[in-house]
Coordinates of C-alpha atoms in Angstrom, one line a residue:
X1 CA -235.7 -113.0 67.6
X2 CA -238.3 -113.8 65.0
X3 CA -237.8 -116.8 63.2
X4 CA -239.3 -118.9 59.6
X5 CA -239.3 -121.8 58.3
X6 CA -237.9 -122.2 54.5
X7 CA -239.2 -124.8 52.1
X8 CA -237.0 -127.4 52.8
X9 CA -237.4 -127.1 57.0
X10 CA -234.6 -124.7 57.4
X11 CA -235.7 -122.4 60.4
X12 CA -234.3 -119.1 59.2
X13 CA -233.6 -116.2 61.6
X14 CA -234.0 -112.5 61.0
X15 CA -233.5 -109.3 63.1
X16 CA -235.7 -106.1 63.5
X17 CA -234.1 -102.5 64.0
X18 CA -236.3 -99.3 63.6
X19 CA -239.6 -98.2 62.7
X20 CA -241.2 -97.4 59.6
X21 CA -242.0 -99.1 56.6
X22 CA -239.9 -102.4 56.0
X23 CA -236.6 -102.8 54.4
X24 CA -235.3 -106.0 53.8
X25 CA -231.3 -106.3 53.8
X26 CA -229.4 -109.5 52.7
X27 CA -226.0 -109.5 53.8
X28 CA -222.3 -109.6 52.0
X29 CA -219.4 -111.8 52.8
X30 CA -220.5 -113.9 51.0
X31 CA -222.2 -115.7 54.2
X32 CA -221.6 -113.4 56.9
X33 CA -223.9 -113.1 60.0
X34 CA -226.0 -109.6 59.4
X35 CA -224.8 -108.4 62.9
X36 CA -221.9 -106.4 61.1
X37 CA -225.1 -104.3 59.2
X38 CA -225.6 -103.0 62.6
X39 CA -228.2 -100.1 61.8
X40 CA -226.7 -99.2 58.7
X41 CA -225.6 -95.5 59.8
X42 CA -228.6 -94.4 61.1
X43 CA -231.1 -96.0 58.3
X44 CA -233.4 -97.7 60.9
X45 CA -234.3 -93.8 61.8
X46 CA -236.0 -93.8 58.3
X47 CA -237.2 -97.7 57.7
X48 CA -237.8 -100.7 59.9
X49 CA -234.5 -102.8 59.1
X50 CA -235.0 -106.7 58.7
X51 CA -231.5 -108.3 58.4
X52 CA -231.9 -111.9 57.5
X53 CA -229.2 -114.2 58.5
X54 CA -229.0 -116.5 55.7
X55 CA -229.5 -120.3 56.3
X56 CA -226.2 -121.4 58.5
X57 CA -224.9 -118.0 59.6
X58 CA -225.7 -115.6 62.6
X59 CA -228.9 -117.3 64.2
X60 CA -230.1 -119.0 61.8
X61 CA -229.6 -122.4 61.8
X62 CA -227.2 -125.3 59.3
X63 CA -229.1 -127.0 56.9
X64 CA -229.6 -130.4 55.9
X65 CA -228.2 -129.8 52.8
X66 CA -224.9 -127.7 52.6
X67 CA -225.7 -127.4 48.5
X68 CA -228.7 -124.9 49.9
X69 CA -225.7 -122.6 50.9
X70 CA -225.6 -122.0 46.7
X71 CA -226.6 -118.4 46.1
X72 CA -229.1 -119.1 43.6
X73 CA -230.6 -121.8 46.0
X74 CA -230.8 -118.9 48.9
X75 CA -233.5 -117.2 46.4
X76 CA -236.0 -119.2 47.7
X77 CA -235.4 -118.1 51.5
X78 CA -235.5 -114.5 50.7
X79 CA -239.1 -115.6 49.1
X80 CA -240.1 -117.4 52.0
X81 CA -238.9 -114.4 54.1
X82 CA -241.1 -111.9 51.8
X83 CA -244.0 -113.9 52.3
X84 CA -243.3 -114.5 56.0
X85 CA -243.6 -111.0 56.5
X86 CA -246.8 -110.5 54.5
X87 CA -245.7 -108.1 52.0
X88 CA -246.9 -107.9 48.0
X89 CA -243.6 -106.4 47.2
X90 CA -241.0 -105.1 49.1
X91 CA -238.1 -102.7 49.4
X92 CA -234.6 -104.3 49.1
X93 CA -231.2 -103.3 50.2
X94 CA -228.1 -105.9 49.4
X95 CA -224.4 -105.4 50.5
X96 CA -221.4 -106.7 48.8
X97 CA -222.2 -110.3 47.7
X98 CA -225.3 -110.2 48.9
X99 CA -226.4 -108.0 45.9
X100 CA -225.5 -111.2 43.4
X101 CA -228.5 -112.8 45.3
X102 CA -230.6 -109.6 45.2
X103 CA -230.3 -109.8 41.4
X104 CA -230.7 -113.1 41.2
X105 CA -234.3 -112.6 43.4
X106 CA -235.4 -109.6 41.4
X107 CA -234.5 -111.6 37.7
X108 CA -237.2 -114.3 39.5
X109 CA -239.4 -112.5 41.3
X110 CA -239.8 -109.2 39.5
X111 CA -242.9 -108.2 40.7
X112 CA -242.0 -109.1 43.8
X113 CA -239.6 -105.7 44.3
X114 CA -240.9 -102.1 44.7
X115 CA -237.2 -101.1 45.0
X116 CA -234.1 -102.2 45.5
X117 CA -230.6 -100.8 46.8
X118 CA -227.6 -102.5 45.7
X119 CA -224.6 -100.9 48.1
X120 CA -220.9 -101.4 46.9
X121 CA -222.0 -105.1 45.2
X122 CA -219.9 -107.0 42.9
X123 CA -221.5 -108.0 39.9
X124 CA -221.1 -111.8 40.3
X125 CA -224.7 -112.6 39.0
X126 CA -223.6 -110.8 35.8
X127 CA -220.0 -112.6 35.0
X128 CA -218.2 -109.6 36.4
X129 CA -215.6 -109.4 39.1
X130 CA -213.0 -107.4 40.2
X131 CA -209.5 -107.9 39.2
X132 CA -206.5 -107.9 40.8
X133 CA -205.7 -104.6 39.0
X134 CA -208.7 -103.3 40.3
X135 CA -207.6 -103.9 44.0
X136 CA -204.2 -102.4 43.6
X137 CA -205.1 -99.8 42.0
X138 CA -207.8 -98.7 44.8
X139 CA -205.3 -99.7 47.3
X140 CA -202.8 -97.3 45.6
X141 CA -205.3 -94.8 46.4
X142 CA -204.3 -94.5 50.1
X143 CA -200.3 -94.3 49.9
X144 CA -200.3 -91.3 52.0
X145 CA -202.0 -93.5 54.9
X146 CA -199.4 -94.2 57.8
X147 CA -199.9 -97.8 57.7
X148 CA -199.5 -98.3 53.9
X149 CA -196.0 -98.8 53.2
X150 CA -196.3 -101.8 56.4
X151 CA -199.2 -103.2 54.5
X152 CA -199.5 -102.7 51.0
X153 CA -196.3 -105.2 50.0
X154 CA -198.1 -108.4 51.9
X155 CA -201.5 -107.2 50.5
X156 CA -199.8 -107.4 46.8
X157 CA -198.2 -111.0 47.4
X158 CA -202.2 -112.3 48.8
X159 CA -203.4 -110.8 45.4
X160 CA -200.7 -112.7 43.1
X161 CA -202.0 -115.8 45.5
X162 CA -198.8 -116.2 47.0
X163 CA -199.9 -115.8 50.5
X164 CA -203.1 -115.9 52.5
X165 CA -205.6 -113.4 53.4
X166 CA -203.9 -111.5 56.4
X167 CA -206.4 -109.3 59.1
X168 CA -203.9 -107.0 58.7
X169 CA -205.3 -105.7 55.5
X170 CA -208.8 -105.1 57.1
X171 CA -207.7 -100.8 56.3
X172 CA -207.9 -101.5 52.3
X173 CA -211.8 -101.9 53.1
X174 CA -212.8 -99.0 54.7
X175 CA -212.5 -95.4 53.7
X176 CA -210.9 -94.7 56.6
X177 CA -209.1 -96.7 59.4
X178 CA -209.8 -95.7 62.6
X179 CA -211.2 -96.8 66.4
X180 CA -214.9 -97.3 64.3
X181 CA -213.5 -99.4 61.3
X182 CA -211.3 -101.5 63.4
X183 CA -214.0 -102.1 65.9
X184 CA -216.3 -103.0 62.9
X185 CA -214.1 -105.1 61.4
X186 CA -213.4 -106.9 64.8
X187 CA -217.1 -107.9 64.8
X188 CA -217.1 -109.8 61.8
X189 CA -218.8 -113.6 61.7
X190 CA -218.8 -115.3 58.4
X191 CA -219.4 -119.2 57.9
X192 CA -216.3 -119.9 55.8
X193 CA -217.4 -123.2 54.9
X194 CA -221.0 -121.8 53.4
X195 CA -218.7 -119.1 51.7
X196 CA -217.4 -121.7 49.5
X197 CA -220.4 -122.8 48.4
X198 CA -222.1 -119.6 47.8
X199 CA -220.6 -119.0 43.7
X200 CA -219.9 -122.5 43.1
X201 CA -220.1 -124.0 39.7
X202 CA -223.6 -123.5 38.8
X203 CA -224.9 -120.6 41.3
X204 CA -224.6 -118.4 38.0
X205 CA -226.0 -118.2 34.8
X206 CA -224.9 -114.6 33.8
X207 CA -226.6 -114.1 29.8
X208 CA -230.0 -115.4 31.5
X209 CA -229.7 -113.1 34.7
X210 CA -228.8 -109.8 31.9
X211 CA -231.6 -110.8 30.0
X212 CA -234.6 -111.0 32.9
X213 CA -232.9 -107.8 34.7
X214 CA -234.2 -105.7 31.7
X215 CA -238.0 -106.7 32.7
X216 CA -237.3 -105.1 35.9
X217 CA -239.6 -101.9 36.6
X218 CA -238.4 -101.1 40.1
X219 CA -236.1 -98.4 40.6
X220 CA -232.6 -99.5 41.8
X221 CA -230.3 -97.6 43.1
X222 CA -226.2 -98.6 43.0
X223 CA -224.0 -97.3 45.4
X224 CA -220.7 -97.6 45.3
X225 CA -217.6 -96.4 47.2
X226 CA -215.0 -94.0 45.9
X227 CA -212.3 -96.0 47.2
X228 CA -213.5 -99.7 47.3
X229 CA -211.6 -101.8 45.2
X230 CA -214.1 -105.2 45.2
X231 CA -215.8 -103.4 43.2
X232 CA -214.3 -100.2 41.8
X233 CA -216.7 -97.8 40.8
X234 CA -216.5 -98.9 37.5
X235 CA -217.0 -102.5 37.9
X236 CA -220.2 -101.5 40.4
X237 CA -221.4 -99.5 37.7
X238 CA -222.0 -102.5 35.4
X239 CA -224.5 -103.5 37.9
X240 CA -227.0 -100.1 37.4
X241 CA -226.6 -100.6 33.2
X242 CA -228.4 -103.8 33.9
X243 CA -231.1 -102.9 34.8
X244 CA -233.9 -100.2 32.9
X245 CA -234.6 -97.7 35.8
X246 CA -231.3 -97.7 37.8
X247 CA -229.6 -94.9 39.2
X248 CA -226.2 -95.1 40.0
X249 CA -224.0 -92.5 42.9
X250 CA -220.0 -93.2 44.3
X251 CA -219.9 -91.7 47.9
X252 CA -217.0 -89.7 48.5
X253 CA -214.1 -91.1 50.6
X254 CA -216.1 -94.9 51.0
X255 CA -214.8 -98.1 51.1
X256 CA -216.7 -101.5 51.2
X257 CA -218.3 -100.6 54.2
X258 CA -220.0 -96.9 53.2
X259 CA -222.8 -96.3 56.1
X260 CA -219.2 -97.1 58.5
X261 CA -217.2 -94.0 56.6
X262 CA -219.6 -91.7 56.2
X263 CA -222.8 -92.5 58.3
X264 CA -224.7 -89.5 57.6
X265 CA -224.1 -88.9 54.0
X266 CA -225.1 -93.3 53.5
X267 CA -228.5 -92.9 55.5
X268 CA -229.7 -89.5 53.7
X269 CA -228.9 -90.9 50.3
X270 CA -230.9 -94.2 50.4
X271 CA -233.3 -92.4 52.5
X272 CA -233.6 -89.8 49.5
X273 CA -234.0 -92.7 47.2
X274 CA -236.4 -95.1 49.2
X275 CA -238.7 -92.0 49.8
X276 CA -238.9 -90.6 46.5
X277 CA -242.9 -90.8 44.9
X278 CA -241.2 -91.1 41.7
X279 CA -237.6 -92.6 41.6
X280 CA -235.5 -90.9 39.0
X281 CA -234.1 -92.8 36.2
X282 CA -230.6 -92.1 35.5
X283 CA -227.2 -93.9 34.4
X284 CA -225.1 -91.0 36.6
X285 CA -224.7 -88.6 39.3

């Protein structure tokens, strides 16, 4: 298990799957251990995977500081990893909340990114999150599911904040519950504690994150999933108008966890796009 050391002593783990050219993938959660990336439906067949476990999660270890767990203080540690690996600029692929601290990297570092893949990410970085309409209204989308009518009632009352998150909503997340989503789900590890800190007053500064995205000249592509509601479609879209050269696709029948739904059609797709000589620019697909 390779291992660097961030700026402030932190010794950082990461994780190799595949071959090929590098493609370096910050995990969601916020603050969840990148074992739940596993090899992102089949991905590492096209590009050598590293998954960083951010500072205090997975095998990387706590810091001495628990205000390093802030996502615009993790920027540094996906700097250190960059140049830890040698690499002028590299490829990026962000899950979920993870993709607030892509943008945040890329808005810093823009030369540092030849592309960057931003897959079913909430726009946190930008001032933009989903609503509790937005949930519902996903979660409405899978009525004629067997478990629905046993769920959907306690997964309203956790969105009006009158109860706590229950496991038993783990289906509203995938685009299809089955054997595979509940064994994905049952590997989750997330460091609740650094979760907390992640968005905290200050990780943000959404008009000064808008404004350095446009001076980004990678391609980025923005997936999101038909059926996810954190973020809908149309909430993940606000992330590709952010940026100049973005491209933004929904795959059919997703959740949050696309590359778990739909393996095949998740690996071609950002194989497609990390391949590509020229990366098209476009707003739709």
């Amino acid at each position: 298990m390779p291992i660097f050391t961030a700026a402030d002593g932190t010794q950082v783990a990461y994780h190799l799957r595949g071959e090929g050219e590098p493609l370096v993938v910050l995990p969601g959660g916020p603050m969840q251990a990148s074992s739940y990336l596993g090899d992102l439906g089949g991905l590492a067949a096209h590009r050598r995977l590293v998954l960083l476990d951010l500072r205090g999660t997975g095998d990387s270890a706590a810091p001495a500081d628990p205000a390093t767990y802030r996502c615009d203080r993790l920027v540094g540690d996906v700097e250190a990893l960059r140049a830890h690996l040698g690499l002028e600029r590299m490829d990026l692929l962000a899950h979920s909340a993870g993709g607030s601290l892509a943008m945040l990297y890329a808005a810093r570092h823009p030369e540092r990114v030849a592309r960057l893949v931003l897959v079913t990410c909430t726009p946190w970085a930008l001032g933009r999150q989903p609503s509790a309409e937005d949930r519902l209204a996903a979660a409405r989308l899978r009525s004629g599911e067997p478990w629905f009518e046993d769920v959907f009632p306690a997964f309203e009352e956790w969105l009006a904040g009158k109860t706590d998150f229950d496991p038993a909503f783990a289906p509203f997340f995938y685009g299809r519950w089955d054997d595979a989503a509940a064994e994905h789900d049952a590997r989750a590890e997330f460091n609740d504690d650094a979760a907390d800190v992640y968005g905290s007053d200050g990780a943000y500064d959404p008009p000064a994150t808008t404004a350095a995205l446009t001076r980004v000249a990678a391609p980025v592509l923005v997936l999101a999933g038909e059926l996810d509601g954190g973020p809908r479609p149309e909430l993940a879209r606000a992330a590709a108008d952010a940026f100049p050269h973005a491209e933004f696709t929904v795959q059919p029948g997703a959740g949050h966890y696309p590359w778990v739904d739909d393996p095949e059609w998740f690996a071609r797709r950002v194989a497609q796009f990390l391949d590509r000589d020229e990366a098209k620019v476009s707003q739709t697909e």
